[in-house]
Coordinates of C-alpha atoms in Angstrom, one line a residue:
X57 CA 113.9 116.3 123.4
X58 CA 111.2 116.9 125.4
X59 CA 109.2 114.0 123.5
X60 CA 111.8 111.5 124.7
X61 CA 111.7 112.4 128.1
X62 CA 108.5 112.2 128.6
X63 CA 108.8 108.8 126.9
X64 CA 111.7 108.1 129.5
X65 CA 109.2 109.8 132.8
X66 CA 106.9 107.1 132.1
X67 CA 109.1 103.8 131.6
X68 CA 110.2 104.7 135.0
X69 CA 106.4 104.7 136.5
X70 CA 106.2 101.9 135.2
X71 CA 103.3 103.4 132.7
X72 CA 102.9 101.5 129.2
X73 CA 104.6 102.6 126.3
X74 CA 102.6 105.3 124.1
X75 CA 103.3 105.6 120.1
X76 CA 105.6 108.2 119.3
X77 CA 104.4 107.4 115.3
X78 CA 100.8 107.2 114.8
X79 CA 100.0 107.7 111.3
X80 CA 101.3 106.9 107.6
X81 CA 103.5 109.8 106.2
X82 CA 104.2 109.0 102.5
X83 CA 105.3 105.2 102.0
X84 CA 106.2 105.1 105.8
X85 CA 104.3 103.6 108.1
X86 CA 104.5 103.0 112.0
X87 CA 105.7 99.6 112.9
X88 CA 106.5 97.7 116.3
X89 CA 104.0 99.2 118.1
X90 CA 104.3 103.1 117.0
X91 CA 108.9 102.9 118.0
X92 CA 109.7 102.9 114.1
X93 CA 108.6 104.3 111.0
X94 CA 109.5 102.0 108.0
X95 CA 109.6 102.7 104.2
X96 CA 107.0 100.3 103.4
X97 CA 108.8 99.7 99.5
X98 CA 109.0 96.5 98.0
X99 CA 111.8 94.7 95.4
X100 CA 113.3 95.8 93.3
X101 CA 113.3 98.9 95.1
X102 CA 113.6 97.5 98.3
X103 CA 116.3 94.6 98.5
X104 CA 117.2 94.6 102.5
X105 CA 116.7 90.9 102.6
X106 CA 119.0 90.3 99.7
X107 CA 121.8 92.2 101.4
X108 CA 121.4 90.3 105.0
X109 CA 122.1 87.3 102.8
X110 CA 124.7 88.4 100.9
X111 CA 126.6 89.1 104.4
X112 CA 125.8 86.3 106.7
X113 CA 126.1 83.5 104.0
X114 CA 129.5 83.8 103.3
X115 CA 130.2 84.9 107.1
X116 CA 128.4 81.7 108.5
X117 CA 130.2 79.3 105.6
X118 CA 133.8 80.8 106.9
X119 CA 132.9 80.5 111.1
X120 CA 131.1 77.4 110.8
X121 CA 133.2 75.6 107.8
X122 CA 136.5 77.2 107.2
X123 CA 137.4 78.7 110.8
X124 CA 136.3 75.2 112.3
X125 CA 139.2 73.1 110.9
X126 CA 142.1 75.5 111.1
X127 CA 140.5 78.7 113.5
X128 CA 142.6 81.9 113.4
X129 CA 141.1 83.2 116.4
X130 CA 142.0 86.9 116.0
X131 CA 140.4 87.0 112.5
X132 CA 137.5 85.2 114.0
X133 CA 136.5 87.0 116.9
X134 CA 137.3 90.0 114.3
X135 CA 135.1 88.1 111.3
X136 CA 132.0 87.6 114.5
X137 CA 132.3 90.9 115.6
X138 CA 132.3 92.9 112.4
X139 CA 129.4 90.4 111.1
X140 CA 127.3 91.7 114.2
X141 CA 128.1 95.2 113.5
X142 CA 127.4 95.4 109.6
X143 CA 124.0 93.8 110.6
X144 CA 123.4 95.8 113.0
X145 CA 123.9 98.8 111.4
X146 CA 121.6 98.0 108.1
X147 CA 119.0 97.2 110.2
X148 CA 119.3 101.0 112.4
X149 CA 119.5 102.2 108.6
X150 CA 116.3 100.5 107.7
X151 CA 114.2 101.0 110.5
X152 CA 115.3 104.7 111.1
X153 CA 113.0 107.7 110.4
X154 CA 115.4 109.3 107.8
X155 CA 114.4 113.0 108.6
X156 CA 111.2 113.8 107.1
X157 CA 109.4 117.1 107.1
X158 CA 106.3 118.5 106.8
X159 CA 105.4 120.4 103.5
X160 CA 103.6 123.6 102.7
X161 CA 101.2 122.9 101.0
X162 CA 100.6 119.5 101.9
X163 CA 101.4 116.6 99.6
X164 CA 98.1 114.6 100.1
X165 CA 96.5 118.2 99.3
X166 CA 96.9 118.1 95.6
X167 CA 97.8 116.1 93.0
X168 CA 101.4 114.7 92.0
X169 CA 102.2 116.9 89.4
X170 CA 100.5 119.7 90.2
X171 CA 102.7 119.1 93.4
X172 CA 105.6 118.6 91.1
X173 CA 105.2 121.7 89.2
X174 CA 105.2 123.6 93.0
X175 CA 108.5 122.2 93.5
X176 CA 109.6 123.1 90.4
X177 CA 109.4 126.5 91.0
X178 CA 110.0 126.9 94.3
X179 CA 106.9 127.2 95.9
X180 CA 107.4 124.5 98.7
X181 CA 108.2 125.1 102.2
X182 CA 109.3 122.6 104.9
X183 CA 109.5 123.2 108.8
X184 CA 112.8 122.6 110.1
X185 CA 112.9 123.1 113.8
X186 CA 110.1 125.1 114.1
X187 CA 111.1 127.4 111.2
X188 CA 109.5 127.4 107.7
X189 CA 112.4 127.5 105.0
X190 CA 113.0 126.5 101.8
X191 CA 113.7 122.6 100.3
X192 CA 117.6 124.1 99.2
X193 CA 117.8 125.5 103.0
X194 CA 117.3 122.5 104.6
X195 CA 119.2 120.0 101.8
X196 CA 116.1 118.4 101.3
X197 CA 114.6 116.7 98.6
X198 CA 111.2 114.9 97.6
X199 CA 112.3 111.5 97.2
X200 CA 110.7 109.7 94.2
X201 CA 110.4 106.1 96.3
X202 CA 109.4 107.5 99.3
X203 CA 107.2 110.2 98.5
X204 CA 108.4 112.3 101.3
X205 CA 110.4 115.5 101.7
X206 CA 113.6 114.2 103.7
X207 CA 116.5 116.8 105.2
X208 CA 119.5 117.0 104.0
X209 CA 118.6 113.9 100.9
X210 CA 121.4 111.7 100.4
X211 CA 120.2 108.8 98.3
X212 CA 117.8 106.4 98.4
X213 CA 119.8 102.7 98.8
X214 CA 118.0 99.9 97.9
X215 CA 120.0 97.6 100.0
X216 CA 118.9 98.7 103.3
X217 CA 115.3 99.8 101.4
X218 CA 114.9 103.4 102.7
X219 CA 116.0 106.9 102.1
X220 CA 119.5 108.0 103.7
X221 CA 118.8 111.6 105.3
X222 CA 119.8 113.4 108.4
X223 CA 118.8 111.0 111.1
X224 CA 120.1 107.8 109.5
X225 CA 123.0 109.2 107.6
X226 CA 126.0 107.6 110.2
X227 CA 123.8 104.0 110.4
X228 CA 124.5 103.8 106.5
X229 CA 127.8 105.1 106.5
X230 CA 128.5 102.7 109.0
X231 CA 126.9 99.7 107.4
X232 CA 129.2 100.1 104.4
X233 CA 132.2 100.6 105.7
X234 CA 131.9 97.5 108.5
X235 CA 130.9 95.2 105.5
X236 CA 133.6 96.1 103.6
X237 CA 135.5 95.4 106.5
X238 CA 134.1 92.4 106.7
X239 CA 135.3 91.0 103.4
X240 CA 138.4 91.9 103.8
X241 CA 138.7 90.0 107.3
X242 CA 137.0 86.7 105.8
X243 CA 139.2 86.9 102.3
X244 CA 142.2 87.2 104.6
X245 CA 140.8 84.1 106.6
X246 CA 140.1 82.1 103.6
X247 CA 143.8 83.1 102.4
X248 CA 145.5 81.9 105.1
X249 CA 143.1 78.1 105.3
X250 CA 144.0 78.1 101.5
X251 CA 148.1 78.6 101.6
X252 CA 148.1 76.6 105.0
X253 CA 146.1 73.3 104.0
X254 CA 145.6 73.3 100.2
X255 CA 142.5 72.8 98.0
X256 CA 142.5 68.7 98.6
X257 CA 139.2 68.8 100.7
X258 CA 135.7 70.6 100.3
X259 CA 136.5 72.7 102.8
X260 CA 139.2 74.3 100.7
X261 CA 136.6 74.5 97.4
X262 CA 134.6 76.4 100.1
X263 CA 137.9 78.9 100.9
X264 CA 138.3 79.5 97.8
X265 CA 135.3 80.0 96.1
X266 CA 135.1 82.7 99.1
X267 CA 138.1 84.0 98.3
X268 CA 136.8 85.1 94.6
X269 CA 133.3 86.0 96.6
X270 CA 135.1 88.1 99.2
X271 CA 137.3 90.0 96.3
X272 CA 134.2 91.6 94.6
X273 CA 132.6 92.2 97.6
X274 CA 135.9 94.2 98.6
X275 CA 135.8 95.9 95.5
X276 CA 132.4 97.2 94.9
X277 CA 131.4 97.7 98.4
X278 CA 135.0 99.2 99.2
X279 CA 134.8 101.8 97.0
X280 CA 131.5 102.9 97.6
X281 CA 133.0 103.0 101.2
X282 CA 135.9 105.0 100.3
X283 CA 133.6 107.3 97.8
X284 CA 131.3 108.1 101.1
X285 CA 133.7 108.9 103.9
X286 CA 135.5 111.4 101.3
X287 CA 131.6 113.7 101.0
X288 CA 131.3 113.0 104.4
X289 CA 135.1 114.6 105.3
X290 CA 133.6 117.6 103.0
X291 CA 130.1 117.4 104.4
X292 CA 128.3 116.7 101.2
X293 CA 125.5 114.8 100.1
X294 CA 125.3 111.9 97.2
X295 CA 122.4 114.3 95.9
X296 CA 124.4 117.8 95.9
X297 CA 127.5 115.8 94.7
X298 CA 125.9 114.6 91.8
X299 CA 124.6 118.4 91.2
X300 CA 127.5 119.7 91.8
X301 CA 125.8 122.5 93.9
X302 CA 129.2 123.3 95.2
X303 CA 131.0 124.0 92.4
X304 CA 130.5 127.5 91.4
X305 CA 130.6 128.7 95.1
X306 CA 132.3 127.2 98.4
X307 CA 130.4 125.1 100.6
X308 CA 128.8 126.9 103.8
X309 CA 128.5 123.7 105.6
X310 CA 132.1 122.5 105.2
X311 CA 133.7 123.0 108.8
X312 CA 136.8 121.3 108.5
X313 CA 137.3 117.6 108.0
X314 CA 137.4 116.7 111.9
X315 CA 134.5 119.1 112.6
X316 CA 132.1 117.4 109.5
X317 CA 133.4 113.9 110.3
X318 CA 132.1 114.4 114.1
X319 CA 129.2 116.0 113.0
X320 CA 127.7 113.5 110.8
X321 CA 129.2 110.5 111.9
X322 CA 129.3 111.1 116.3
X323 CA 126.3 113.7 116.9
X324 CA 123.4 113.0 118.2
X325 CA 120.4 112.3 116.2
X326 CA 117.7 114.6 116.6
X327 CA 114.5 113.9 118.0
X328 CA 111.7 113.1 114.5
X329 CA 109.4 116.1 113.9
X330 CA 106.5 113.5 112.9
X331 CA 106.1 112.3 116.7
X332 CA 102.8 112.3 118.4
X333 CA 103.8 115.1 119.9
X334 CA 105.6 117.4 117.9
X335 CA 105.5 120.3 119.5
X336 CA 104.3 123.9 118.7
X337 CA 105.4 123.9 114.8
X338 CA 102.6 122.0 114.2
X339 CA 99.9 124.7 115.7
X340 CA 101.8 127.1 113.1
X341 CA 101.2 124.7 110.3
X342 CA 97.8 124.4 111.1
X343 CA 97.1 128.4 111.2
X344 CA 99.3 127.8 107.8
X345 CA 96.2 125.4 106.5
X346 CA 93.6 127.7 107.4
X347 CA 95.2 130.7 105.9
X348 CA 95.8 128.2 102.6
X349 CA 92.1 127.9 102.5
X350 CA 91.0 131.3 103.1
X351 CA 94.0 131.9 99.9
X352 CA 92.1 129.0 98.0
X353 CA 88.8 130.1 98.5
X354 CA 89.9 134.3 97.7
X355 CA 91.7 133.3 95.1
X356 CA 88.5 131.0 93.4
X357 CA 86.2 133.8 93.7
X358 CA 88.5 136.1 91.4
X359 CA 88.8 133.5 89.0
X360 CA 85.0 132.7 88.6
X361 CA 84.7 136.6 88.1
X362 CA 87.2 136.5 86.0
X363 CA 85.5 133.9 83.4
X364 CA 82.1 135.5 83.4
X365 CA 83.3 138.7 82.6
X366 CA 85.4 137.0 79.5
X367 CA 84.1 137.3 76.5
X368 CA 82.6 134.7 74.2
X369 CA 85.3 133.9 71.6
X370 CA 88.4 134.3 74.1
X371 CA 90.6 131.6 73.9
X372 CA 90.3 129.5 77.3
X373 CA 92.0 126.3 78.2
X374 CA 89.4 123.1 78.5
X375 CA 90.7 122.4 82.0
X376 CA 90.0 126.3 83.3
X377 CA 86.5 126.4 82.0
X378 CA 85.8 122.9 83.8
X379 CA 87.6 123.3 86.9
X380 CA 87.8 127.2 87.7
X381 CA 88.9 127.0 91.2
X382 CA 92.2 125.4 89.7
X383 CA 94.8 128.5 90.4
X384 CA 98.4 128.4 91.2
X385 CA 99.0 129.9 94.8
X386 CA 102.3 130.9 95.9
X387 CA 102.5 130.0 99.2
X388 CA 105.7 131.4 100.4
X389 CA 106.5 132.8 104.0
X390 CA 105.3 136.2 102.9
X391 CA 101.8 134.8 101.9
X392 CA 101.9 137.0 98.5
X393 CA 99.1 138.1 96.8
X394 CA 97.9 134.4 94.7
X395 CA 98.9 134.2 91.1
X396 CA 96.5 133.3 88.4
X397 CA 97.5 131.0 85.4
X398 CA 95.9 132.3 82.3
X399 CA 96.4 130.3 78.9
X400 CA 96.3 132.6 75.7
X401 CA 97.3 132.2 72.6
X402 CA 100.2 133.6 70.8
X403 CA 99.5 133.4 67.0
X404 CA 96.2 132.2 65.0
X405 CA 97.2 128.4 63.2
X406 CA 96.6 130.2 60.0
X407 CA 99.2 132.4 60.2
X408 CA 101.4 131.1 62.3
X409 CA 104.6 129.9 60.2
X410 CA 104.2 133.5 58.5
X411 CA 104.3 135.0 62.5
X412 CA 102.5 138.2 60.9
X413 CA 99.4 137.7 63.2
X414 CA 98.2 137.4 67.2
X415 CA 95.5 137.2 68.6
X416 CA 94.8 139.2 72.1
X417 CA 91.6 138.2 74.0
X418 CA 90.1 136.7 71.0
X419 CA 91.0 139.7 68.4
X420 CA 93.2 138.5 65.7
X421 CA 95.6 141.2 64.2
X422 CA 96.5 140.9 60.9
X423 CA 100.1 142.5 60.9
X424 CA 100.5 144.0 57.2
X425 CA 103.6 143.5 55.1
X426 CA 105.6 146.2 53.6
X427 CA 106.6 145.9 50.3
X428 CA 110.3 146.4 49.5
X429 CA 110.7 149.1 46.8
X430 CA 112.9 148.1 43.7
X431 CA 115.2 150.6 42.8

């Protein structure tokens, strides 16, 4: 909060705007002079445009073709109003900062899947309001398109080309259920020109071709309406629904259908943690850094002991004896003690179908077989 009033403080001295976004985080990258923080994606993944088409064609073809010959005008001050609000909310989806977090260890400081294989098992921390948890504490996810780790992960939807998280989670909701609102209002419009006037003009090829265009759209987007106000009335994610992380054990974040509907859907967004000025979390995570590399640097001194003192004929991975300061660190909240990776090999290729021989730091043992006495 204290971001935005200092953003406020100097609007009213009249001072000029300063950048609450500043630099790239994953695919998303400032825009409009530092105010937004877009998923820079591109089609397929990204079909924003494609969806303000598919809703203001049909809407403009009703108000300026159907509506104009025989105007209902509660359904078109309806039609006009819902058509500014299903735009409006796709493009506070889009240009929204979905909730990303900051990572420990860094994303940018490793490699992809050496970054995967941390998240895998549940080695990655994020900062959550100045607190460093775990990615199933703060519902969050990496996202795949994004390549950011977003709070409480609902989906990524390609129609309004961004990630749905905490901060942007009511702007979606909203956009669907106002477009399928939408459809409904112009099929009813298109309805009433078409059982009123007939189909003996173009303007009545035009109702009804809308009429078959405003039932699908009813359909599909309807029920993906319908689909999301039910997890939001339980106050679960698309991710955890498909996981079914709630089966085995009742939700802790279920307050009641009132209390989750006026959480997500009426609460105030909070405040990005990837502002300009984010605040004191970020001198943690920077002690954080410097205790990673005093961790790194430790933990690649034991390792290069560790493969002069091996012996000659032990079996090493080619990617150790290249790159020895390659370790796994677990970099929990504790800061454990680092642990090694050490590849070794189980049985000898000679033997191994028999499985009557291993081979220990390079000594093969030759397990003997007893012979069955015939009686």
């Amino acid at each position: 909060g204290d971001v935005y009033k200092r953003q406020y403080q100097r609007r009213v001295r009249g001072e000029p705007f300063a950048a609450m976004f500043q630099r790239q985080c994953g695919v998303h990258k400032p825009s409009c002079g530092g105010r937004c923080l877009i998923a820079d994606v591109s089609c397929p993944v990204n079909q924003a445009w494609t969806a303000i088409g598919m809703i203001v064609v049909p809407s403009g073809l009703y108000l300026g073709v159907v509506a104009r010959e025989e105007p209902q005008w509660v359904i078109v001050i309806l039609d006009a109003a819902l058509l500014v609000l299903s735009l409006s909310a796709l493009l506070m989806a889009r240009c929204t900062e979905p909730g990303l977090l900051h990572t420990v260890p860094a994303m940018d400081s490793m490699t992809e899947p050496e970054f995967k294989a941390y998240v895998k098992r549940g080695y990655v921390k994020v900062y959550v309001n100045q607190q460093l948890v775990s990615l199933n504490q703060a519902r969050a996810k990496i996202c795949r398109e994004t390549k950011n780790a977003i709070e409480k992960f609902d989906h990524f939807c390609p129609w309004v080309g961004n990630a749905v998280g905490v901060r942007n989670h009511k702007w979606f909701v909203m956009f669907v259920c106002s477009t399928a609102l939408l459809a409904l209002c112009t099929l009813a419009g298109c309805i009433y020109y078409v059982a009123d006037q007939g189909l003996d003009s173009i303007t009545g090829v035009v109702a009804i071709v809308l009429v078959i265009y405003s039932i699908v759209i009813s359909c599909c987007v309807g029920s993906l309406a319908v689909y999301h106000l039910r997890l939001v009335c339980r106050n679960v994610t698309t991710n955890e629904d498909i996981k079914r992380a709630w089966d085995r054990e009742p939700n802790v974040y279920d307050q009641g259908c009132a209390d989750n509907c006026c959480q997500i859907l009426c609460s105030h967004v909070r405040p990005s943690y990837l502002t300009a000025d984010p605040g004191a979390y970020l001198d943690d995570l920077a002690v954080v850094d410097e205790e990673e590399q005093e961790q790194n640097k430790v933990s690649s001194e034991h390792v290069q002991t560790a493969v002069k003192h091996s012996t000659p004929d032990s079996p090493q991975s080619p990617d150790s004896v290249s790159n020895p300061d390659r370790i796994l660190i677990r970099p929990d909240a504790e800061r454990a003690t680092p642990h090694k990776v050490v590849s070794c090999l189980l049985y000898t290729s000679d033997a191994a179908d028999e499985e009557d021989s291993v081979d220990l730091g390079g000594r093969r043992i030759i397990k003997k077989k007893k012979k069955k006495k015939v009686r």
